[in-house]
Every structure is written in structure tokens, then in C-alpha cells.
PDB file of N, CA and C in Angstrom:
ATOM      1  N   MET A   1      -3.714 -27.731  17.692  1.00 50.00           N
ATOM      2  CA  MET A   1      -2.654 -26.442  18.174  1.00 50.00           C
ATOM      3  C   MET A   1      -2.529 -25.518  16.881  1.00 50.00           C
ATOM      4  N   LYS A   2      -2.166 -26.969  16.071  1.00 48.00           N
ATOM      5  CA  LYS A   2      -1.411 -26.274  15.053  1.00 48.00           C
ATOM      6  C   LYS A   2      -1.557 -24.934  14.295  1.00 48.00           C
ATOM      7  N   ILE A   3      -3.788 -24.808  14.323  1.00 50.00           N
ATOM      8  CA  ILE A   3      -3.943 -23.968  13.315  1.00 50.00           C
ATOM      9  C   ILE A   3      -3.702 -22.561  14.645  1.00 50.00           C
ATOM     10  N   TYR A   4      -3.841 -23.387  15.385  1.00 47.00           N
ATOM     11  CA  TYR A   4      -3.638 -22.096  16.362  1.00 47.00           C
ATOM     12  C   TYR A   4      -2.275 -20.832  16.278  1.00 47.00           C
ATOM     13  N   ILE A   5      -1.009 -21.591  15.945  1.00 52.00           N
ATOM     14  CA  ILE A   5      -0.265 -20.901  16.004  1.00 52.00           C
ATOM     15  C   ILE A   5       0.388 -20.680  14.808  1.00 52.00           C
ATOM     16  N   PHE A   6      -0.235 -21.725  13.342  1.00 43.00           N
ATOM     17  CA  PHE A   6      -0.092 -21.196  12.012  1.00 43.00           C
ATOM     18  C   PHE A   6      -1.381 -19.654  11.587  1.00 43.00           C
ATOM     19  N   ALA A   7      -2.632 -19.720  12.434  1.00 45.00           N
ATOM     20  CA  ALA A   7      -3.566 -18.536  12.418  1.00 45.00           C
ATOM     21  C   ALA A   7      -2.442 -17.476  13.505  1.00 45.00           C
ATOM     22  N   PHE A   8      -1.582 -17.836  14.162  1.00 47.00           N
ATOM     23  CA  PHE A   8      -1.016 -16.682  15.119  1.00 47.00           C
ATOM     24  C   PHE A   8      -0.191 -16.219  14.353  1.00 47.00           C
ATOM     25  N   LEU A   9       1.418 -16.884  13.695  1.00 48.00           N
ATOM     26  CA  LEU A   9       1.607 -16.277  13.494  1.00 48.00           C
ATOM     27  C   LEU A   9       0.916 -15.555  11.560  1.00 48.00           C
ATOM     28  N   VAL A  10       0.371 -16.036  10.689  1.00 45.00           N
ATOM     29  CA  VAL A  10      -0.137 -15.356   9.608  1.00 45.00           C
ATOM     30  C   VAL A  10      -0.616 -14.008  10.383  1.00 45.00           C
ATOM     31  N   VAL A  11      -1.506 -13.850  11.340  1.00 47.00           N
ATOM     32  CA  VAL A  11      -2.432 -12.664  11.976  1.00 47.00           C
ATOM     33  C   VAL A  11      -1.969 -12.159  12.117  1.00 47.00           C
ATOM     34  N   PHE A  12      -0.468 -12.163  13.492  1.00 47.00           N
ATOM     35  CA  PHE A  12      -0.555 -11.199  14.146  1.00 47.00           C
ATOM     36  C   PHE A  12       0.839 -10.595  13.286  1.00 47.00           C
ATOM     37  N   PRO A  13       1.594 -10.604  12.734  1.00 48.00           N
ATOM     38  CA  PRO A  13       2.587  -9.703  11.965  1.00 48.00           C
ATOM     39  C   PRO A  13       1.744  -8.675  11.106  1.00 48.00           C
ATOM     40  N   SER A  14       0.582  -9.208  10.337  1.00 44.00           N
ATOM     41  CA  SER A  14      -0.418  -8.319   9.917  1.00 44.00           C
ATOM     42  C   SER A  14      -0.996  -7.052  10.552  1.00 44.00           C
ATOM     43  N   LEU A  15      -1.403  -7.583  11.709  1.00 43.00           N
ATOM     44  CA  LEU A  15      -1.725  -6.703  12.806  1.00 43.00           C
ATOM     45  C   LEU A  15      -0.817  -5.846  13.185  1.00 43.00           C
ATOM     46  N   VAL A  16       0.656  -5.945  13.064  1.00 45.00           N
ATOM     47  CA  VAL A  16       1.674  -5.279  13.876  1.00 45.00           C
ATOM     48  C   VAL A  16       1.988  -4.333  13.518  1.00 45.00           C
ATOM     49  N   PHE A  17       2.251  -4.987  11.533  1.00 47.00           N
ATOM     50  CA  PHE A  17       2.598  -4.153  10.537  1.00 47.00           C
ATOM     51  C   PHE A  17       1.903  -3.291   9.434  1.00 47.00           C
ATOM     52  N   ALA A  18       0.271  -3.302  10.285  1.00 43.00           N
ATOM     53  CA  ALA A  18      -0.422  -3.118   9.933  1.00 43.00           C
ATOM     54  C   ALA A  18      -0.497  -1.033   8.687  1.00 43.00           C
ATOM     55  N   GLN A  19       0.130  -0.797   9.828  1.00 52.00           N
ATOM     56  CA  GLN A  19       0.846   1.308   9.586  1.00 52.00           C
ATOM     57  C   GLN A  19       1.719   1.236   8.733  1.00 52.00           C
ATOM     58  N   GLU A  20       2.457   0.001   8.180  1.00 66.00           N
ATOM     59  CA  GLU A  20       3.125   0.267   7.138  1.00 66.00           C
ATOM     60  C   GLU A  20       3.018   0.379   6.603  1.00 66.00           C
ATOM     61  N   ARG A  21       3.251   1.538   5.891  1.00 71.00           N
ATOM     62  CA  ARG A  21       2.859   2.307   3.836  1.00 71.00           C
ATOM     63  C   ARG A  21       3.961   1.428   3.695  1.00 71.00           C
ATOM     64  N   SER A  22       3.118   1.283   1.698  1.00 86.00           N
ATOM     65  CA  SER A  22       4.571   1.248   0.734  1.00 86.00           C
ATOM     66  C   SER A  22       5.116   2.861   0.767  1.00 86.00           C
ATOM     67  N   VAL A  23       5.495   3.023  -0.027  1.00 85.00           N
ATOM     68  CA  VAL A  23       6.323   4.138  -0.380  1.00 85.00           C
ATOM     69  C   VAL A  23       5.660   4.714  -1.603  1.00 85.00           C
ATOM     70  N   ASP A  24       5.285   4.105  -2.525  1.00 86.00           N
ATOM     71  CA  ASP A  24       3.808   4.406  -3.298  1.00 86.00           C
ATOM     72  C   ASP A  24       2.849   4.955  -2.719  1.00 86.00           C
ATOM     73  N   GLU A  25       1.878   4.525  -1.739  1.00 89.00           N
ATOM     74  CA  GLU A  25       0.891   4.931  -1.067  1.00 89.00           C
ATOM     75  C   GLU A  25       1.930   5.971  -0.262  1.00 89.00           C
ATOM     76  N   ARG A  26       2.360   6.187   0.478  1.00 86.00           N
ATOM     77  CA  ARG A  26       3.054   7.319   1.137  1.00 86.00           C
ATOM     78  C   ARG A  26       2.816   8.621   0.048  1.00 86.00           C
ATOM     79  N   CYS A  27       3.590   8.439  -1.502  1.00 90.00           N
ATOM     80  CA  CYS A  27       4.084   9.461  -1.878  1.00 90.00           C
ATOM     81  C   CYS A  27       2.878   9.234  -2.257  1.00 90.00           C
ATOM     82  N   SER A  28       1.783   8.915  -2.570  1.00 92.00           N
ATOM     83  CA  SER A  28       0.724   8.742  -3.190  1.00 92.00           C
ATOM     84  C   SER A  28      -0.342  10.220  -2.742  1.00 92.00           C
ATOM     85  N   GLY A  29      -0.577   9.786  -1.321  1.00 90.00           N
ATOM     86  CA  GLY A  29      -1.112  10.798  -0.177  1.00 90.00           C
ATOM     87  C   GLY A  29      -0.307  12.562  -0.001  1.00 90.00           C
ATOM     88  N   TYR A  30       0.823  12.033  -0.325  1.00 90.00           N
ATOM     89  CA  TYR A  30       1.469  13.049   0.119  1.00 90.00           C
ATOM     90  C   TYR A  30       1.634  14.219  -1.457  1.00 90.00           C
ATOM     91  N   ALA A  31       1.531  13.883  -2.438  1.00 93.00           N
ATOM     92  CA  ALA A  31       1.003  14.033  -4.056  1.00 93.00           C
ATOM     93  C   ALA A  31      -0.304  14.798  -3.889  1.00 93.00           C
ATOM     94  N   ASP A  32      -1.522  14.205  -3.133  1.00 94.00           N
ATOM     95  CA  ASP A  32      -2.951  14.243  -2.859  1.00 94.00           C
ATOM     96  C   ASP A  32      -2.670  15.388  -2.357  1.00 94.00           C
ATOM     97  N   THR A  33      -2.381  15.525  -0.938  1.00 93.00           N
ATOM     98  CA  THR A  33      -1.826  16.757   0.049  1.00 93.00           C
ATOM     99  C   THR A  33      -1.494  18.057  -0.765  1.00 93.00           C
ATOM    100  N   VAL A  34      -0.374  17.860  -1.256  1.00 93.00           N
ATOM    101  CA  VAL A  34      -0.154  18.767  -2.256  1.00 93.00           C
ATOM    102  C   VAL A  34      -0.869  19.707  -3.190  1.00 93.00           C
ATOM    103  N   THR A  35      -1.661  18.677  -3.977  1.00 93.00           N
ATOM    104  CA  THR A  35      -2.328  19.051  -5.196  1.00 93.00           C
ATOM    105  C   THR A  35      -3.893  19.771  -3.969  1.00 93.00           C
ATOM    106  N   LYS A  36      -4.241  18.967  -2.692  1.00 93.00           N
ATOM    107  CA  LYS A  36      -5.619  20.318  -2.111  1.00 93.00           C
ATOM    108  C   LYS A  36      -5.594  21.548  -2.084  1.00 93.00           C
ATOM    109  N   LEU A  37      -3.695  20.947  -1.868  1.00 94.00           N
ATOM    110  CA  LEU A  37      -2.797  22.344  -1.052  1.00 94.00           C
ATOM    111  C   LEU A  37      -3.533  23.907  -1.998  1.00 94.00           C
ATOM    112  N   LEU A  38      -3.231  23.481  -2.959  1.00 94.00           N
ATOM    113  CA  LEU A  38      -3.418  24.371  -4.538  1.00 94.00           C
ATOM    114  C   LEU A  38      -4.885  24.737  -4.526  1.00 94.00           C
ATOM    115  N   VAL A  39      -4.964  23.608  -4.425  1.00 94.00           N
ATOM    116  CA  VAL A  39      -6.607  23.621  -4.831  1.00 94.00           C
ATOM    117  C   VAL A  39      -7.493  24.361  -3.342  1.00 94.00           C
ATOM    118  N   ASN A  40      -6.845  24.809  -2.871  1.00 94.00           N
ATOM    119  CA  ASN A  40      -7.379  25.484  -1.490  1.00 94.00           C
ATOM    120  C   ASN A  40      -6.886  27.090  -1.751  1.00 94.00           C
ATOM    121  N   ARG A  41      -5.461  27.473  -2.525  1.00 94.00           N
ATOM    122  CA  ARG A  41      -5.190  28.658  -2.697  1.00 94.00           C
ATOM    123  C   ARG A  41      -6.137  28.809  -3.652  1.00 94.00           C
ATOM    124  N   TYR A  42      -6.862  27.998  -4.937  1.00 95.00           N
ATOM    125  CA  TYR A  42      -6.886  28.471  -5.882  1.00 95.00           C
ATOM    126  C   TYR A  42      -9.109  29.189  -5.311  1.00 95.00           C
ATOM    127  N   ASP A  43      -9.274  28.221  -4.405  1.00 95.00           N
ATOM    128  CA  ASP A  43     -10.367  28.380  -3.368  1.00 95.00           C
ATOM    129  C   ASP A  43      -9.583  30.308  -2.198  1.00 95.00           C
ATOM    130  N   HIS A  44      -8.979  30.762  -2.431  1.00 94.00           N
ATOM    131  CA  HIS A  44      -8.531  31.842  -1.621  1.00 94.00           C
ATOM    132  C   HIS A  44      -8.817  31.845  -0.653  1.00 94.00           C
ATOM    133  N   GLU A  45      -7.907  30.140  -0.304  1.00 94.00           N
ATOM    134  CA  GLU A  45      -7.342  30.717   1.312  1.00 94.00           C
ATOM    135  C   GLU A  45      -6.082  31.274   1.337  1.00 94.00           C
ATOM    136  N   THR A  46      -5.719  31.561   2.581  1.00 94.00           N
ATOM    137  CA  THR A  46      -4.798  32.129   2.709  1.00 94.00           C
ATOM    138  C   THR A  46      -3.550  31.224   2.952  1.00 94.00           C
ATOM    139  N   GLN A  47      -2.106  30.855   2.952  1.00 95.00           N
ATOM    140  CA  GLN A  47      -1.013  30.486   3.660  1.00 95.00           C
ATOM    141  C   GLN A  47      -0.897  30.290   5.260  1.00 95.00           C
ATOM    142  N   ASP A  48      -1.418  31.508   5.827  1.00 95.00           N
ATOM    143  CA  ASP A  48      -1.692  31.371   7.184  1.00 95.00           C
ATOM    144  C   ASP A  48      -2.679  30.361   7.428  1.00 95.00           C
ATOM    145  N   GLU A  49      -4.086  29.733   7.186  1.00 94.00           N
ATOM    146  CA  GLU A  49      -5.193  29.314   7.473  1.00 94.00           C
ATOM    147  C   GLU A  49      -4.375  27.812   6.802  1.00 94.00           C
ATOM    148  N   GLN A  50      -3.484  27.828   5.744  1.00 94.00           N
ATOM    149  CA  GLN A  50      -3.272  26.087   5.317  1.00 94.00           C
ATOM    150  C   GLN A  50      -1.831  25.615   6.312  1.00 94.00           C
ATOM    151  N   LEU A  51      -1.494  26.573   6.656  1.00 95.00           N
ATOM    152  CA  LEU A  51      -0.192  26.199   7.888  1.00 95.00           C
ATOM    153  C   LEU A  51      -0.836  26.170   9.418  1.00 95.00           C
ATOM    154  N   GLU A  52      -1.907  26.716   9.288  1.00 92.00           N
ATOM    155  CA  GLU A  52      -2.305  26.245  10.619  1.00 92.00           C
ATOM    156  C   GLU A  52      -3.276  24.450  10.808  1.00 92.00           C
ATOM    157  N   LEU A  53      -3.241  24.228   9.330  1.00 89.00           N
ATOM    158  CA  LEU A  53      -3.695  22.774   9.670  1.00 89.00           C
ATOM    159  C   LEU A  53      -2.765  22.000   8.774  1.00 89.00           C
ATOM    160  N   LEU A  54      -1.207  22.065   8.260  1.00 92.00           N
ATOM    161  CA  LEU A  54      -0.359  21.710   8.152  1.00 92.00           C
ATOM    162  C   LEU A  54      -0.103  21.773   9.714  1.00 92.00           C
ATOM    163  N   ASN A  55       0.354  22.385  10.623  1.00 93.00           N
ATOM    164  CA  ASN A  55       0.657  22.263  11.336  1.00 93.00           C
ATOM    165  C   ASN A  55      -0.161  20.886  12.975  1.00 93.00           C
ATOM    166  N   GLU A  56      -0.603  20.944  12.881  1.00 91.00           N
ATOM    167  CA  GLU A  56      -1.756  19.730  12.706  1.00 91.00           C
ATOM    168  C   GLU A  56      -0.570  18.466  12.835  1.00 91.00           C
ATOM    169  N   ILE A  57      -0.090  17.994  12.011  1.00 88.00           N
ATOM    170  CA  ILE A  57       0.330  16.680  11.351  1.00 88.00           C
ATOM    171  C   ILE A  57       1.571  16.372  12.219  1.00 88.00           C
ATOM    172  N   ASP A  58       1.540  15.249  12.423  1.00 91.00           N
ATOM    173  CA  ASP A  58       2.532  14.247  13.318  1.00 91.00           C
ATOM    174  C   ASP A  58       3.927  14.795  13.150  1.00 91.00           C
ATOM    175  N   ASP A  59       3.885  13.605  12.032  1.00 87.00           N
ATOM    176  CA  ASP A  59       5.320  13.008  11.530  1.00 87.00           C
ATOM    177  C   ASP A  59       5.884  14.851  11.328  1.00 87.00           C
ATOM    178  N   LYS A  60       7.724  14.754  11.908  1.00 90.00           N
ATOM    179  CA  LYS A  60       8.052  16.547  11.744  1.00 90.00           C
ATOM    180  C   LYS A  60       8.672  16.021  10.221  1.00 90.00           C
ATOM    181  N   ALA A  61       8.998  15.680   9.470  1.00 84.00           N
ATOM    182  CA  ALA A  61       9.369  15.860   8.462  1.00 84.00           C
ATOM    183  C   ALA A  61       8.237  15.064   7.637  1.00 84.00           C
ATOM    184  N   TYR A  62       7.578  14.603   6.945  1.00 85.00           N
ATOM    185  CA  TYR A  62       5.963  15.027   6.865  1.00 85.00           C
ATOM    186  C   TYR A  62       6.048  16.422   6.688  1.00 85.00           C
ATOM    187  N   ARG A  63       5.298  16.811   7.160  1.00 91.00           N
ATOM    188  CA  ARG A  63       5.532  18.113   8.102  1.00 91.00           C
ATOM    189  C   ARG A  63       5.813  18.948   7.448  1.00 91.00           C
ATOM    190  N   GLU A  64       7.375  19.315   7.314  1.00 92.00           N
ATOM    191  CA  GLU A  64       8.071  20.124   7.275  1.00 92.00           C
ATOM    192  C   GLU A  64       8.021  19.927   5.476  1.00 92.00           C
ATOM    193  N   ASN A  65       7.929  19.087   4.511  1.00 87.00           N
ATOM    194  CA  ASN A  65       7.950  18.740   3.591  1.00 87.00           C
ATOM    195  C   ASN A  65       7.319  19.234   2.997  1.00 87.00           C
ATOM    196  N   LEU A  66       5.410  19.528   3.639  1.00 90.00           N
ATOM    197  CA  LEU A  66       4.281  20.167   2.925  1.00 90.00           C
ATOM    198  C   LEU A  66       4.380  21.481   3.493  1.00 90.00           C
ATOM    199  N   ILE A  67       4.968  21.650   4.292  1.00 93.00           N
ATOM    200  CA  ILE A  67       5.016  23.366   4.420  1.00 93.00           C
ATOM    201  C   ILE A  67       5.932  23.706   3.905  1.00 93.00           C
ATOM    202  N   GLY A  68       7.012  23.457   2.837  1.00 92.00           N
ATOM    203  CA  GLY A  68       7.581  23.265   1.553  1.00 92.00           C
ATOM    204  C   GLY A  68       7.429  23.890   0.479  1.00 92.00           C
ATOM    205  N   MET A  69       6.509  22.545   0.355  1.00 91.00           N
ATOM    206  CA  MET A  69       5.362  22.997  -0.803  1.00 91.00           C
ATOM    207  C   MET A  69       4.269  23.756  -1.170  1.00 91.00           C
ATOM    208  N   LEU A  70       4.192  23.772   0.595  1.00 93.00           N
ATOM    209  CA  LEU A  70       2.872  24.850   0.802  1.00 93.00           C
ATOM    210  C   LEU A  70       3.724  26.042   0.244  1.00 93.00           C
ATOM    211  N   LYS A  71       4.652  26.686   0.798  1.00 94.00           N
ATOM    212  CA  LYS A  71       5.381  27.726   0.250  1.00 94.00           C
ATOM    213  C   LYS A  71       6.113  27.679  -0.793  1.00 94.00           C
ATOM    214  N   HIS A  72       6.327  26.988  -1.901  1.00 92.00           N
ATOM    215  CA  HIS A  72       6.221  27.431  -3.254  1.00 92.00           C
ATOM    216  C   HIS A  72       4.819  27.059  -3.661  1.00 92.00           C
ATOM    217  N   THR A  73       3.926  26.353  -3.357  1.00 92.00           N
ATOM    218  CA  THR A  73       2.579  26.995  -3.949  1.00 92.00           C
ATOM    219  C   THR A  73       2.028  28.143  -3.970  1.00 92.00           C
ATOM    220  N   TYR A  74       2.269  29.122  -3.393  1.00 94.00           N
ATOM    221  CA  TYR A  74       2.083  30.104  -2.977  1.00 94.00           C
ATOM    222  C   TYR A  74       2.928  30.937  -3.818  1.00 94.00           C
ATOM    223  N   THR A  75       4.275  30.686  -4.753  1.00 94.00           N
ATOM    224  CA  THR A  75       4.718  31.485  -5.650  1.00 94.00           C
ATOM    225  C   THR A  75       4.611  31.414  -6.641  1.00 94.00           C
ATOM    226  N   LEU A  76       3.808  30.141  -7.250  1.00 93.00           N
ATOM    227  CA  LEU A  76       3.101  30.107  -8.320  1.00 93.00           C
ATOM    228  C   LEU A  76       1.641  31.018  -9.143  1.00 93.00           C
ATOM    229  N   PRO A  77       2.105  30.633  -9.695  1.00 95.00           N
ATOM    230  CA  PRO A  77       0.789  32.226 -10.712  1.00 95.00           C
ATOM    231  C   PRO A  77      -0.437  30.890 -10.718  1.00 95.00           C
ATOM    232  N   LEU A  78      -1.232  31.932 -10.462  1.00 94.00           N
ATOM    233  CA  LEU A  78      -2.761  31.587 -10.208  1.00 94.00           C
ATOM    234  C   LEU A  78      -3.614  31.743 -12.314  1.00 94.00           C
ATOM    235  N   TYR A  79      -3.896  30.524 -13.102  1.00 95.00           N
ATOM    236  CA  TYR A  79      -4.283  30.648 -13.825  1.00 95.00           C
ATOM    237  C   TYR A  79      -6.121  30.873 -14.009  1.00 95.00           C
ATOM    238  N   SER A  80      -6.446  30.973 -15.102  1.00 94.00           N
ATOM    239  CA  SER A  80      -7.624  31.128 -15.667  1.00 94.00           C
ATOM    240  C   SER A  80      -8.427  30.577 -16.340  1.00 94.00           C
ATOM    241  N   ASN A  81      -7.318  29.976 -17.288  1.00 95.00           N
ATOM    242  CA  ASN A  81      -7.397  28.726 -17.980  1.00 95.00           C
ATOM    243  C   ASN A  81      -7.722  27.266 -18.014  1.00 95.00           C
ATOM    244  N   GLU A  82      -8.750  27.174 -17.381  1.00 95.00           N
ATOM    245  CA  GLU A  82      -8.847  25.340 -17.313  1.00 95.00           C
ATOM    246  C   GLU A  82      -7.575  24.868 -18.185  1.00 95.00           C
ATOM    247  N   LYS A  83      -6.926  24.886 -19.012  1.00 96.00           N
ATOM    248  CA  LYS A  83      -6.199  23.684 -19.047  1.00 96.00           C
ATOM    249  C   LYS A  83      -4.744  24.535 -18.750  1.00 96.00           C
ATOM    250  N   ASP A  84      -4.521  25.649 -18.533  1.00 96.00           N
ATOM    251  CA  ASP A  84      -3.660  25.826 -17.828  1.00 96.00           C
ATOM    252  C   ASP A  84      -3.213  25.127 -16.288  1.00 96.00           C
ATOM    253  N   ILE A  85      -4.824  25.654 -15.609  1.00 95.00           N
ATOM    254  CA  ILE A  85      -4.968  25.094 -14.358  1.00 95.00           C
ATOM    255  C   ILE A  85      -4.036  23.764 -14.248  1.00 95.00           C
ATOM    256  N   LYS A  86      -5.277  22.787 -14.914  1.00 95.00           N
ATOM    257  CA  LYS A  86      -4.679  21.264 -14.989  1.00 95.00           C
ATOM    258  C   LYS A  86      -3.677  21.309 -15.091  1.00 95.00           C
ATOM    259  N   ILE A  87      -2.566  21.589 -16.233  1.00 96.00           N
ATOM    260  CA  ILE A  87      -1.489  21.520 -16.526  1.00 96.00           C
ATOM    261  C   ILE A  87      -0.307  22.002 -15.062  1.00 96.00           C
ATOM    262  N   GLN A  88      -0.708  22.624 -14.264  1.00 96.00           N
ATOM    263  CA  GLN A  88      -0.208  23.024 -13.184  1.00 96.00           C
ATOM    264  C   GLN A  88      -0.789  22.586 -11.735  1.00 96.00           C
ATOM    265  N   PHE A  89      -0.943  21.453 -12.086  1.00 96.00           N
ATOM    266  CA  PHE A  89      -2.006  20.770 -10.918  1.00 96.00           C
ATOM    267  C   PHE A  89      -0.919  19.330 -11.061  1.00 96.00           C
ATOM    268  N   LEU A  90      -1.078  19.031 -12.667  1.00 96.00           N
ATOM    269  CA  LEU A  90      -0.022  18.091 -13.358  1.00 96.00           C
ATOM    270  C   LEU A  90       1.047  18.089 -12.858  1.00 96.00           C
ATOM    271  N   ASN A  91       1.877  19.166 -12.826  1.00 95.00           N
ATOM    272  CA  ASN A  91       3.096  19.511 -12.380  1.00 95.00           C
ATOM    273  C   ASN A  91       3.776  18.992 -11.527  1.00 95.00           C
ATOM    274  N   GLN A  92       2.623  20.035 -10.500  1.00 95.00           N
ATOM    275  CA  GLN A  92       2.314  20.074  -8.759  1.00 95.00           C
ATOM    276  C   GLN A  92       2.307  18.531  -8.087  1.00 95.00           C
ATOM    277  N   TYR A  93       2.217  17.668  -9.142  1.00 95.00           N
ATOM    278  CA  TYR A  93       1.593  16.464  -8.275  1.00 95.00           C
ATOM    279  C   TYR A  93       2.920  15.332  -8.612  1.00 95.00           C
ATOM    280  N   ILE A  94       3.166  15.546 -10.111  1.00 95.00           N
ATOM    281  CA  ILE A  94       4.625  14.965 -10.406  1.00 95.00           C
ATOM    282  C   ILE A  94       6.179  15.383  -9.426  1.00 95.00           C
ATOM    283  N   ALA A  95       5.680  16.402  -8.879  1.00 93.00           N
ATOM    284  CA  ALA A  95       7.156  17.272  -8.834  1.00 93.00           C
ATOM    285  C   ALA A  95       6.671  16.655  -6.788  1.00 93.00           C
ATOM    286  N   SER A  96       5.572  17.047  -6.742  1.00 92.00           N
ATOM    287  CA  SER A  96       5.542  16.024  -5.102  1.00 92.00           C
ATOM    288  C   SER A  96       5.801  14.477  -4.921  1.00 92.00           C
ATOM    289  N   TYR A  97       5.631  14.108  -5.924  1.00 93.00           N
ATOM    290  CA  TYR A  97       5.604  12.703  -5.511  1.00 93.00           C
ATOM    291  C   TYR A  97       7.339  12.260  -6.578  1.00 93.00           C
ATOM    292  N   ARG A  98       7.723  12.887  -6.650  1.00 93.00           N
ATOM    293  CA  ARG A  98       9.246  12.709  -7.235  1.00 93.00           C
ATOM    294  C   ARG A  98       9.917  13.186  -5.983  1.00 93.00           C
ATOM    295  N   LEU A  99       9.502  14.186  -5.611  1.00 89.00           N
ATOM    296  CA  LEU A  99      10.248  14.755  -3.965  1.00 89.00           C
ATOM    297  C   LEU A  99      10.683  13.833  -2.973  1.00 89.00           C
ATOM    298  N   CYS A 100       8.925  12.750  -2.647  1.00 88.00           N
ATOM    299  CA  CYS A 100       8.441  12.152  -2.046  1.00 88.00           C
ATOM    300  C   CYS A 100       9.502  11.049  -2.047  1.00 88.00           C
ATOM    301  N   ILE A 101       9.859  10.359  -3.286  1.00 89.00           N
ATOM    302  CA  ILE A 101      10.030   9.350  -3.833  1.00 89.00           C
ATOM    303  C   ILE A 101      11.779   9.021  -3.272  1.00 89.00           C
ATOM    304  N   LYS A 102      12.049  10.485  -3.815  1.00 88.00           N
ATOM    305  CA  LYS A 102      13.626  10.757  -3.288  1.00 88.00           C
ATOM    306  C   LYS A 102      13.618  10.629  -2.368  1.00 88.00           C
ATOM    307  N   GLN A 103      12.937  11.088  -0.815  1.00 82.00           N
ATOM    308  CA  GLN A 103      12.532  11.257   0.235  1.00 82.00           C
ATOM    309  C   GLN A 103      13.267   9.656   0.828  1.00 82.00           C
ATOM    310  N   TYR A 104      12.407   8.920   0.817  1.00 77.00           N
ATOM    311  CA  TYR A 104      12.162   7.605   1.182  1.00 77.00           C
ATOM    312  C   TYR A 104      12.774   6.552   1.054  1.00 77.00           C
ATOM    313  N   VAL A 105      13.014   6.780  -0.850  1.00 77.00           N
ATOM    314  CA  VAL A 105      13.429   5.554  -1.053  1.00 77.00           C
ATOM    315  C   VAL A 105      15.344   5.538  -1.281  1.00 77.00           C
ATOM    316  N   ASP A 106      15.589   6.588  -0.846  1.00 71.00           N
ATOM    317  CA  ASP A 106      17.237   7.316  -0.169  1.00 71.00           C
ATOM    318  C   ASP A 106      17.508   6.618   1.395  1.00 71.00           C
ATOM    319  N   LYS A 107      16.851   6.270   2.068  1.00 63.00           N
ATOM    320  CA  LYS A 107      16.354   5.692   2.947  1.00 63.00           C
ATOM    321  C   LYS A 107      17.771   4.914   3.472  1.00 63.00           C
TER     322      LYS A 107
END
């Protein structure tokens, strides 16, 4: 009986809280999504096409932040030099990760 209670106490919380993600996981995913938006821009997708995809996200705060980053992404210049493109992607990743950290750590 003690084994069942122990197993219940160990397994049950991990099942209940399995959807909890760390700030690092959440912000890494957020930054990855922002860089995908930039990739799509370089692939000549319109802002409206990407906005349709973002509107399918359930989490309102997450969605609104991504929409803000999408609008910012479309103000950025498109580079043809590979080095400049990589620097732009790195800058976007860092900026979006920082924004996410500020939002979720301050809560």
C-alpha cells in the first residue's frame, strides 16, 4: 500500500503540472517563433498571411506579443548579404527572448 501512495505522490503532480513550462522553455519557443516570422518574411509571405496563423493561438497575451513582433519584423530591411541576414536573425532572437523574459519574470 505504501508503494501505491508513494507512486501516487510522485506521478500525480508530474501529470497535473506537465503543461507547466519553465520561463526558459517558453521564451525559447517565443524567440523561435519570432525568427520563423522573419524567415517567412524573407520567403515573401505577406504580413496578413502570417497574421492569420498567429490569430489561431489561444493564449491572448502570447498572441498579442507575437503580433507586435510581427509588425516590427515588417519594418526591418531585407538584406541580401548572408552575414547581415544572420546578424538580423540573431538580433531578433535576442530581442524577442529579452522581451519574453521581462514579461514573465516580472509577473
